Amino acid sequence: MYHHFFRQTLQSFGLVGLLAGFNFTPTYLHASASSDADALLAQMTLDEKIGQMVQVDSAALKDKADVRKYFLGSVLSGGGSDPADNSPATWKKLTDEFQAQALQTRLKIPLLYGVDAVHGHNNIDGAVIFPHHIGLGATHDAKLIERAERVAAEEVAGTGVRWAFAPCIAVARDVRWGRTYESFGSSPELVGELGAAAVRGLQGEVLGKNSVLACAKHFAGDGGTTNGQDEGDTVCDEATFRKMFVTPYEPSIKAGVGSIMVSFNSWNGVKMHGNKHLLTEVLKSEMGFQGFLVSDWAAIDQLGTNYQADIEMSINAGLDMIMIPAGPGEGHNYAEFIADLKDSITLGKISPTRIDDAVRRILTVKYQMGVFENPWTDPALTAKIGSPEHRAVARECVRESLVLLKNEQQMLPLKKDLKHLAVVGSAADDLGIQCGGWTIDWQGKVGNVMSGGTTLLAALKKSVSTNTEIIYSPDGSDLKSADAIIVVVGEPPYAEMKGDRADLNLAAADADLIAKAKATGAPVVTLLYSGRPLVLGKSLETSDAFIAAWLPGTEGEGITDVLFGDFKPAGKLPRPWPHDNSELNCAAFAAPATSPLFASGFGLTYDADMKPKEFKTAALHE
Ligand code: BGC
Ligand code: BGC
């Protein structure tokens, strides 16, 4: 048997390539990943096994050598854990330094670095930012999503990161939930199908050397909590829970998703991180999930009052790797976790078989992905981060995601040679608002958050004729001569924990801007940047044309593609659009008597004569 140790020796003498040249097939290739994992497992001490089960946030690792000291299996960067100079080159250097520590351990097991690349490689300056999932959901285009996630995967791998905590396959049922934009839509079928497309994009057809490990999240019921409360409780019987929140994982499992993240939320009052029935019996045994389960950010700490008991409960429930954001001296931290887990095993509270199962799952994925042979960043990929070819795919996603809700008198498409085109609303020239949460910062932020990218205003300037004057008046005070007015309104950036809202009325200031534009007598097209449908009130009537643009990301030219008619609008609502705040939960439409303002599947387009035409797909996704 050509086992791991022998291989390391061969590698250090450069013999692997030589043997490969002689058509020698070493056993660590993909087909034998699980037997390789077994062979390696047989050599591991308990400390080495425990280390593989630990994932620490880079900000908590004050000393990188702790990767070596504790045999850590994984490091992550959470939403805000970026290096000071947030460039691709710095990221590559950082992840390579962590990897170098892992490769100095006795068994030289490489680590997997993970990030929340949830709409492109969104922590990194200069990366291409794609529309958030809600916009991708509006494309209803699985092939396009697969291509988009392949681009994202290449950007991720270009910084030495081989694991993305994506796709989110939440079925958001209540738009009060601040993570609604991370959900492809309100139907489990749509979410299941598009989630699997994203998995194929990130990983490829099988887990291999070009894969970025996908992580379907958050299992399960995250989008069904009462009142849309983040990390709340989803209350329903098991049949409903399975149909709505568990079945969307099936297509991703079929597509070979290598990891799944467990959710913060509870189901009928029981925290998912302690739910052995759903994690082990349903997900692993019944559904045949072969990858590994990772916990969410310090989520096991919420199980009870005693950390040791939390550890036992979560690992016995089926968690394989634990995400730990705290370092020594910071509360429940990785050193404490490691010591406690060891005690629990020694005391017989967690069986060695359970530990072996967890570690075998993690190692198998690492072998499948070829990180043993290839632990370093590919510099060719680093160079392609933010490239024009990558941006072109994101631009395509943007134009396919726009949902035209109204187009009175065929106001759209606009002519490129209008004399005076006015643009209102500061969001028109703000990359931060255009991208939303999970962009550079955890919560995202207003302003020009990153280099590269094109705001809508910049895209407009590129599109219009040389005779056209663009009047940019953020507060709408200078609109007199306009032939047409584009008003850009919406939600400021937010992310988990901070985005829950009970009142989803369009902000009064935004409604005023639209009214002010309309008062000039010029036709008004309103563009809405938002993570969810908002209650539009009079503003829909006031606007001659209205586009839901979601959170489109860095490629503003995808919007001008449609505004000027180079491409027809193709997006269709991935969820119903409410009339008012009483309809924010999808259950509000369960009664046949109630219908939303716009049903799922609604979206107008331009026909050959540029006449508005309605898609006939309203019944598709309830
Ligand atoms: C979120 C996850 C995310 C993780 C790491 C958690 O708070 O719920 O979606 O992957 O943090 O940043
Ligand atoms: C991190 C996020 C994480 C969140 C949860 C933030 O500080 O950057 O990644 O999801 O905390 O509390």
XYZ file of C-alpha atoms and ligand atoms in Angstrom:
646
model
C 0.000 0.000 0.000
C 1.339 3.332 -1.094
C 0.367 5.306 1.958
C 0.594 8.889 2.960
C 3.975 8.814 4.681
C 5.644 7.097 1.810
C 4.101 9.640 -0.491
C 5.461 12.549 1.523
C 8.897 11.055 1.224
C 8.527 10.579 -2.498
C 7.259 14.106 -2.862
C 10.197 15.548 -1.034
C 12.477 13.793 -3.484
C 10.379 14.901 -6.416
C 9.650 11.275 -7.223
C 5.910 11.509 -7.597
C 6.124 13.234 -10.947
C 8.772 10.759 -12.010
C 6.606 7.785 -11.129
C 3.598 9.409 -12.782
C 5.757 9.704 -15.880
C 6.083 5.941 -15.804
C 2.330 5.655 -15.730
C 2.289 4.680 -12.098
C -1.076 5.419 -10.534
C -0.662 6.437 -6.916
C -3.495 5.552 -4.575
C -4.229 9.104 -3.500
C -6.020 9.996 -6.695
C -9.692 10.768 -6.422
C -11.035 7.229 -6.846
C -9.281 6.035 -3.723
C -9.909 9.047 -1.514
C -11.746 7.100 1.147
C -9.168 4.331 1.456
C -6.447 6.969 1.595
C -8.377 8.672 4.355
C -8.579 5.357 6.238
C -4.874 4.720 5.869
C -4.056 8.166 7.174
C -6.582 7.918 9.995
C -4.883 4.739 11.177
C -1.699 6.706 11.815
C -3.269 9.626 13.669
C -3.112 10.366 17.365
C -6.213 11.613 19.170
C -4.801 15.163 19.226
C -4.273 15.066 15.488
C -7.824 13.836 14.933
C -9.313 16.518 17.160
C -7.344 19.180 15.319
C -8.897 18.182 11.999
C -12.316 18.841 13.503
C -11.491 22.439 14.402
C -11.952 25.498 12.215
C -10.682 28.784 13.675
C -11.291 32.319 12.442
C -8.034 33.908 11.285
C -8.623 36.959 13.491
C -8.661 34.673 16.540
C -5.344 33.079 15.592
C -2.991 35.609 17.111
C -0.154 33.196 16.482
C -0.238 31.369 13.158
C 1.918 28.631 14.668
C -1.182 27.493 16.566
C -2.221 25.824 13.313
C 0.795 23.552 13.736
C 0.573 23.287 17.508
C -3.079 22.158 17.476
C -3.059 20.339 14.084
C -5.942 22.546 12.914
C -7.902 21.197 9.966
C -9.275 24.508 8.763
C -9.059 28.279 9.095
C -11.710 30.746 7.958
C -12.108 34.433 7.436
C -15.502 35.555 8.689
C -17.298 38.512 7.163
C -14.951 41.045 8.695
C -11.697 39.094 9.070
C -9.766 40.581 6.175
C -6.050 41.382 6.158
C -5.327 45.122 6.438
C -4.234 45.453 2.824
C -7.163 43.621 1.355
C -5.631 42.820 -2.020
C -5.585 39.419 -3.755
C -1.803 39.253 -3.327
C -2.035 39.795 0.433
C -4.735 37.164 0.706
C -2.638 34.655 -1.203
C 0.305 35.354 1.082
C -1.884 34.974 4.162
C -3.450 31.653 3.194
C -0.096 30.285 2.072
C 1.372 31.178 5.464
C -1.363 29.257 7.241
C -0.848 26.347 4.870
C 2.884 26.357 5.548
C 2.123 25.873 9.236
C -0.167 22.909 8.520
C 2.468 21.309 6.320
C 4.967 21.425 9.167
C 2.913 19.047 11.295
C 4.005 15.430 11.683
C 1.563 14.122 9.086
C 1.622 17.238 6.909
C -2.140 17.285 6.448
C -3.002 20.424 4.465
C -5.703 22.719 5.741
C -8.756 24.014 3.963
C -9.234 27.774 4.114
C -12.878 28.924 4.041
C -14.650 32.226 3.322
C -18.142 33.548 2.774
C -17.872 33.903 -0.976
C -21.614 34.323 -1.206
C -21.823 36.565 -4.286
C -18.380 36.282 -5.763
C -15.202 36.497 -3.682
C -16.801 39.293 -1.719
C -14.239 39.877 1.020
C -11.518 40.799 -1.446
C -10.800 44.206 -2.923
C -11.031 44.134 -6.714
C -13.001 40.901 -6.975
C -16.073 40.617 -9.175
C -19.278 40.903 -7.179
C -22.299 39.041 -8.530
C -25.955 39.708 -7.749
C -27.006 38.237 -4.430
C -28.988 34.986 -4.594
C -32.377 36.705 -4.833
C -31.271 38.282 -8.113
C -29.839 34.994 -9.383
C -33.163 33.421 -8.431
C -34.911 35.937 -10.692
C -32.854 34.700 -13.655
C -34.338 31.203 -13.180
C -31.278 30.156 -15.165
C -29.392 27.215 -13.670
C -26.774 27.107 -16.438
C -25.941 30.767 -15.966
C -25.648 30.324 -12.208
C -23.304 27.388 -12.728
C -21.068 29.536 -14.946
C -21.201 32.404 -12.463
C -20.145 30.192 -9.573
C -17.307 28.734 -11.661
C -15.979 32.266 -12.078
C -16.403 32.893 -8.367
C -14.566 29.617 -7.671
C -11.603 30.680 -9.780
C -11.368 34.000 -7.959
C -11.626 32.219 -4.604
C -8.960 29.658 -5.505
C -6.753 32.491 -6.719
C -6.281 33.554 -3.108
C -5.497 30.073 -1.803
C -9.020 29.622 -0.487
C -10.542 26.277 -1.442
C -13.824 26.454 0.435
C -16.793 28.815 -0.002
C -19.626 28.914 2.515
C -22.102 28.900 -0.332
C -24.655 28.416 -1.714
C -27.228 29.469 0.825
C -30.201 27.268 0.085
C -32.549 28.865 2.522
C -36.152 28.994 1.423
C -37.028 32.439 2.742
C -40.729 32.435 3.489
C -40.960 35.751 5.304
C -39.320 38.819 3.845
C -38.983 40.432 7.246
C -35.945 38.175 7.527
C -32.785 40.177 6.832
C -31.185 37.256 4.999
C -33.954 37.035 2.401
C -31.518 38.196 -0.275
C -29.316 35.173 0.402
C -32.243 32.973 -0.645
C -32.897 32.164 -4.322
C -36.637 32.372 -3.720
C -39.683 31.247 -1.812
C -40.182 27.855 -3.434
C -38.271 24.752 -2.333
C -38.122 23.475 -5.933
C -36.535 26.638 -7.292
C -34.077 26.849 -4.402
C -33.165 23.167 -4.728
C -32.510 23.416 -8.449
C -30.501 26.640 -8.381
C -28.586 25.553 -5.277
C -27.365 22.429 -7.060
C -26.329 24.545 -10.054
C -24.228 26.683 -7.726
C -22.662 23.556 -6.213
C -21.711 22.297 -9.682
C -20.233 25.683 -10.504
C -18.075 25.796 -7.385
C -17.005 22.163 -7.335
C -17.324 21.047 -10.954
C -18.923 17.713 -11.858
C -16.992 15.952 -9.083
C -14.798 17.121 -6.245
C -11.338 17.387 -7.733
C -8.250 19.497 -8.052
C -10.106 22.411 -9.639
C -12.891 22.429 -7.099
C -13.733 24.994 -4.546
C -15.561 23.055 -1.860
C -19.185 24.195 -1.715
C -21.110 24.437 1.540
C -24.880 24.265 1.294
C -26.311 26.235 4.204
C -27.983 26.577 6.659
C -29.430 23.182 7.417
C -32.333 23.521 7.938
C -35.321 25.778 8.357
C -33.379 29.064 8.431
C -35.910 30.763 6.146
C -38.976 29.627 8.021
C -38.626 31.203 11.437
C -41.542 32.901 13.138
C -41.838 36.516 11.943
C -38.691 36.015 9.871
C -36.502 36.374 12.932
C -32.833 35.663 12.263
C -31.636 32.603 14.197
C -35.227 32.123 15.390
C -37.561 29.141 15.676
C -39.275 27.417 12.759
C -42.535 25.948 13.962
C -44.266 23.255 11.892
C -44.770 19.501 11.722
C -42.090 17.224 10.325
C -43.786 16.602 6.979
C -44.015 20.333 6.294
C -40.485 20.943 7.544
C -39.084 18.259 5.273
C -41.006 19.375 2.198
C -40.176 23.036 2.586
C -36.678 23.095 4.097
C -35.043 19.664 3.775
C -35.879 18.601 0.199
C -33.985 21.570 -1.331
C -30.802 19.819 -0.112
C -31.471 16.717 -2.233
C -30.293 18.128 -5.586
C -27.147 19.511 -3.936
C -26.371 16.150 -2.351
C -26.870 14.525 -5.747
C -24.464 17.081 -7.195
C -21.909 15.882 -4.623
C -21.813 18.841 -2.270
C -18.848 18.187 0.027
C -19.953 20.172 3.059
C -23.123 21.432 4.674
C -23.354 24.118 7.348
C -25.822 23.606 10.154
C -28.177 26.450 10.988
C -28.436 28.687 14.025
C -32.211 28.339 14.070
C -34.358 25.914 16.023
C -37.096 23.640 14.840
C -40.028 23.498 17.258
C -37.830 24.882 19.991
C -34.886 22.507 19.477
C -31.623 24.001 18.186
C -30.493 22.450 14.911
C -26.934 22.073 16.229
C -28.170 19.480 18.700
C -30.665 17.704 16.460
C -29.324 14.189 15.943
C -32.473 13.065 14.171
C -32.144 15.605 11.360
C -28.341 15.754 11.146
C -27.477 12.083 11.403
C -30.594 10.041 10.739
C -32.099 12.195 8.017
C -29.218 14.027 6.341
C -26.421 11.483 6.606
C -28.230 8.130 6.709
C -31.488 8.616 4.877
C -30.353 11.219 2.321
C -26.896 9.709 1.960
C -24.854 12.884 2.506
C -21.207 11.759 2.285
C -19.429 15.049 3.005
C -18.917 16.682 6.376
C -21.050 18.927 8.548
C -19.613 22.193 9.806
C -21.169 24.244 12.578
C -22.023 27.905 12.189
C -20.088 30.706 13.901
C -19.920 29.858 17.653
C -23.333 28.286 17.224
C -22.687 25.346 19.537
C -22.241 27.862 22.367
C -25.984 28.518 22.151
C -26.966 24.942 22.947
C -26.867 25.219 26.723
C -25.037 26.789 29.584
C -22.183 24.317 29.850
C -19.631 24.396 27.036
C -18.487 20.833 27.544
C -22.072 19.609 27.261
C -22.528 21.767 24.144
C -19.550 20.081 22.551
C -20.839 16.620 23.381
C -24.333 17.373 22.183
C -23.263 18.831 18.849
C -20.663 16.206 17.963
C -22.947 13.387 19.023
C -25.708 14.945 16.942
C -23.452 14.603 13.883
C -21.365 17.791 13.572
C -17.945 16.954 12.110
C -16.137 20.292 12.224
C -16.703 23.169 14.630
C -16.319 26.814 13.605
C -14.690 28.775 16.419
C -14.305 32.544 16.221
C -12.595 33.071 19.600
C -8.953 32.809 20.548
C -7.256 32.272 23.912
C -8.647 34.614 26.568
C -11.765 35.435 24.531
C -14.551 33.245 25.944
C -15.226 29.820 24.501
C -12.136 29.549 22.359
C -10.324 26.909 20.348
C -7.856 25.941 23.067
C -10.730 25.339 25.457
C -12.681 23.435 22.809
C -9.770 21.160 22.071
C -9.139 20.379 25.749
C -12.835 19.809 26.458
C -13.386 17.615 23.436
C -10.437 15.470 24.466
C -11.856 15.116 27.974
C -15.249 14.125 26.610
C -13.686 11.415 24.485
C -11.520 10.159 27.339
C -14.549 10.065 29.619
C -16.475 8.055 27.030
C -19.060 10.768 26.386
C -18.183 10.789 22.712
C -17.198 7.511 21.093
C -13.962 7.033 19.160
C -16.079 5.738 16.277
C -17.896 9.080 16.057
C -14.564 10.916 16.008
C -13.188 8.595 13.336
C -16.290 9.088 11.239
C -15.937 12.884 11.464
C -12.236 12.883 10.626
C -12.645 10.346 7.836
C -15.274 12.576 6.215
C -13.003 15.617 6.399
C -9.923 13.792 5.108
C -11.865 12.155 2.295
C -12.927 15.570 1.011
C -9.328 16.797 1.234
C -8.097 13.797 -0.756
C -10.864 14.198 -3.306
C -9.881 17.824 -3.827
C -6.238 16.971 -4.315
C -5.017 19.372 -1.637
C -2.388 16.893 -0.475
C -0.641 17.063 -3.834
C -1.533 20.680 -4.419
C -1.672 22.680 -1.223
C -0.582 26.004 -2.732
C -2.313 28.835 -4.529
C -2.215 28.810 -8.310
C -0.769 32.238 -9.268
C -2.382 32.028 -12.715
C -5.737 32.263 -10.970
C -4.636 35.150 -8.760
C -3.888 37.158 -11.882
C -7.420 36.639 -13.199
C -9.233 38.120 -10.202
C -11.478 40.929 -11.406
C -10.620 40.285 -15.073
C -12.838 41.573 -17.893
C -13.885 37.988 -18.774
C -15.037 37.425 -15.211
C -16.885 40.738 -15.147
C -18.686 39.848 -18.367
C -20.313 36.840 -16.683
C -21.464 38.946 -13.746
C -22.845 41.552 -16.166
C -24.834 38.819 -17.870
C -26.238 37.760 -14.496
C -27.253 41.349 -13.761
C -29.153 41.862 -16.980
C -30.894 38.489 -16.632
C -31.905 39.258 -13.053
C -33.745 42.537 -13.594
C -37.500 42.232 -13.193
C -39.520 44.798 -15.095
C -42.634 45.370 -13.006
C -44.168 48.170 -14.997
C -43.590 49.846 -18.359
C -46.344 52.362 -19.051
C -46.470 53.832 -22.573
C -43.411 51.739 -23.344
C -41.228 54.215 -21.600
C -38.475 51.632 -21.823
C -36.217 51.004 -23.564
C -34.682 54.456 -23.435
C -33.092 55.991 -26.463
C -29.346 56.408 -26.242
C -29.489 59.826 -27.853
C -31.869 61.667 -25.533
C -30.719 65.259 -25.117
C -30.968 65.391 -21.354
C -31.100 62.294 -19.213
C -31.467 62.967 -15.495
C -30.340 60.609 -12.773
C -31.677 60.968 -9.232
C -30.744 59.218 -5.994
C -27.301 58.797 -4.470
C -27.548 55.020 -4.883
C -26.995 55.594 -8.610
C -23.343 56.249 -7.920
C -22.651 54.008 -4.965
C -21.008 50.626 -5.369
C -21.614 49.778 -1.711
C -25.391 50.108 -2.026
C -25.303 48.339 -5.386
C -23.569 45.331 -3.770
C -25.372 45.160 -0.397
C -24.278 43.162 2.660
C -21.402 40.640 2.676
C -19.257 42.972 0.571
C -15.797 43.747 1.959
C -17.430 44.233 5.369
C -19.694 41.730 7.043
C -22.666 44.125 6.915
C -21.540 45.827 3.724
C -21.432 49.613 3.678
C -22.471 52.705 1.805
C -19.831 54.265 -0.421
C -17.297 53.166 -2.940
C -16.312 50.059 -1.055
C -13.956 48.523 -3.542
C -11.770 49.108 -6.542
C -12.996 48.003 -9.947
C -16.666 47.743 -10.718
C -19.038 50.149 -12.428
C -21.804 52.101 -10.766
C -25.006 52.678 -12.688
C -24.044 56.310 -13.257
C -20.702 55.315 -14.733
C -22.433 52.708 -16.905
C -24.913 55.329 -18.166
C -22.083 57.646 -19.118
C -20.517 54.851 -21.147
C -23.787 54.024 -22.920
C -25.279 57.302 -24.126
C -24.481 59.155 -27.311
C -21.937 61.939 -27.378
C -24.793 64.434 -27.743
C -26.488 63.335 -24.540
C -26.049 65.311 -21.378
C -26.408 63.319 -18.179
C -27.698 65.459 -15.342
C -26.813 63.789 -12.061
C -28.870 65.294 -9.273
C -28.768 63.003 -6.220
C -31.478 64.972 -4.366
C -33.576 65.720 -7.458
C -33.165 69.476 -7.156
C -31.986 70.115 -10.722
C -34.277 68.345 -13.179
C -35.816 71.075 -15.288
C -34.700 70.145 -18.761
C -34.801 66.363 -18.441
C -36.279 64.274 -21.279
C -36.393 61.228 -19.025
C -35.495 60.619 -15.405
C -33.970 57.550 -13.796
C -34.594 57.446 -10.051
C -32.552 54.994 -8.011
C -33.850 54.119 -4.547
C -33.661 51.231 -2.116
C -32.265 49.678 0.999
C -28.900 50.553 2.521
C -26.606 47.522 3.038
C -27.202 45.076 5.889
C -26.572 41.422 6.659
C -27.556 38.759 9.153
C -28.710 39.860 12.613
C -29.059 43.491 11.557
C -31.390 43.244 8.578
C -34.632 42.049 10.150
C -37.456 44.602 9.616
C -41.145 44.548 10.423
C -41.856 47.604 8.270
C -40.849 47.215 4.639
C -42.326 50.438 3.289
C -40.130 52.168 0.781
C -38.415 54.942 2.748
C -40.367 58.213 2.766
C -37.346 60.059 1.416
C -37.251 57.649 -1.546
C -40.965 58.081 -2.234
C -40.400 61.861 -2.169
C -37.595 61.608 -4.715
C -39.837 59.689 -7.097
C -42.665 62.212 -6.613
C -40.303 65.117 -7.176
C -39.090 63.579 -10.424
C -42.646 62.923 -11.567
C -43.635 66.520 -10.845
C -41.358 67.699 -13.656
C -43.638 66.046 -16.177
C -40.834 63.966 -17.654
C -41.269 60.178 -17.756
C -39.767 58.459 -14.725
C -38.220 55.015 -14.476
C -37.584 53.847 -10.942
C -34.851 51.369 -10.209
C -35.035 49.619 -6.863
C -31.905 48.212 -5.175
C -33.127 45.973 -2.398
C -32.577 42.633 -0.751
C -36.279 41.813 -0.906
C -39.544 43.151 -2.263
C -40.475 46.403 -0.544
C -43.942 47.846 -0.025
C -44.141 50.356 -2.865
C -47.355 52.207 -2.095
C -47.950 55.168 -4.408
C -44.416 55.045 -5.800
C -45.322 52.306 -8.247
C -48.160 54.421 -9.660
C -45.995 57.507 -9.702
C -43.319 55.763 -11.770
C -43.904 55.233 -15.471
C -41.597 52.257 -15.484
C -40.307 50.242 -12.539
C -37.465 47.741 -12.284
C -36.620 45.511 -9.332
C -32.841 45.309 -9.646
C -32.178 43.471 -6.319
C -28.549 43.791 -5.186
C -26.791 43.563 -8.528
C -23.126 43.816 -7.502
C -20.261 45.519 -9.271
C -21.387 45.296 -12.887
C -23.711 48.257 -13.463
C -23.520 47.805 -17.225
C -25.868 44.847 -16.882
C -28.525 47.441 -16.030
C -27.819 49.758 -18.941
C -27.897 46.706 -21.248
C -31.600 46.493 -20.450
C -32.459 50.187 -19.964
C -31.345 50.967 -23.510
C -32.787 47.831 -25.073
C -29.576 46.071 -26.097
C -31.110 43.162 -24.199
C -34.699 42.493 -23.240
C -35.661 42.194 -19.602
C -35.780 38.502 -18.736
C -36.037 38.335 -14.954
C -39.096 36.874 -13.258
C -39.963 37.270 -9.613
C -38.567 34.420 -7.539
C -41.104 35.181 -4.813
C -44.417 36.982 -4.482
C -44.419 40.765 -4.104
C -46.628 42.057 -1.277
C -49.134 44.912 -1.444
C -48.424 45.945 2.114
C -46.861 44.986 5.424
C -49.593 42.428 6.151
C -48.322 40.219 3.324
C -44.665 39.813 4.210
C -45.035 36.137 5.037
C -45.695 33.765 2.144
C -48.322 32.067 4.291
C -50.390 35.205 3.747
C -50.990 33.949 0.210
C -51.983 30.445 1.216
C -55.668 31.314 1.169
C -56.863 31.329 -2.469
C -58.722 34.595 -1.910
C -55.504 36.507 -1.322
C -53.222 37.318 -4.162
C -50.033 39.315 -3.992
C -49.404 42.553 -5.850
C -47.258 40.542 -8.267
C -47.162 36.759 -8.190
C -44.003 34.668 -8.354
C -42.959 34.322 -11.968
C -44.163 37.806 -12.920
C -41.987 39.972 -15.117
C -42.529 42.091 -18.220
C -40.285 42.228 -21.226
C -40.035 44.095 -24.530
C -41.355 42.259 -27.588
C -39.954 42.517 -31.088
C -41.624 45.889 -31.518
C -40.494 46.807 -28.047
C -44.042 46.488 -26.768
C -44.460 45.320 -23.191
C -45.439 41.683 -22.944
C -46.219 39.638 -19.887
C -44.545 36.328 -19.114
C -47.113 33.600 -18.629
C -45.376 31.815 -15.809
C -47.211 33.189 -12.815
C -48.299 29.751 -11.622
C -44.785 28.322 -11.697
C -43.591 29.017 -8.204
C -46.120 29.841 -5.538
C -23.319 32.981 9.189
C -22.838 32.054 8.118
C -21.412 32.335 7.773
C -20.559 32.303 9.014
C -19.100 32.601 8.765
C -22.363 33.050 10.342
O -22.722 34.017 11.265
O -24.588 32.562 9.647
O -23.657 32.161 6.985
O -20.963 31.397 6.842
O -21.044 33.255 9.926
O -18.889 33.927 8.501
C -18.191 37.905 11.506
C -19.167 37.157 10.648
C -20.057 36.377 11.501
C -20.709 37.265 12.558
C -21.619 36.481 13.445
C -18.927 38.751 12.512
O -18.040 39.420 13.332
O -17.353 38.685 10.718
O -18.523 36.324 9.737
O -20.995 35.724 10.730
O -19.757 37.962 13.298
O -21.756 37.014 14.703
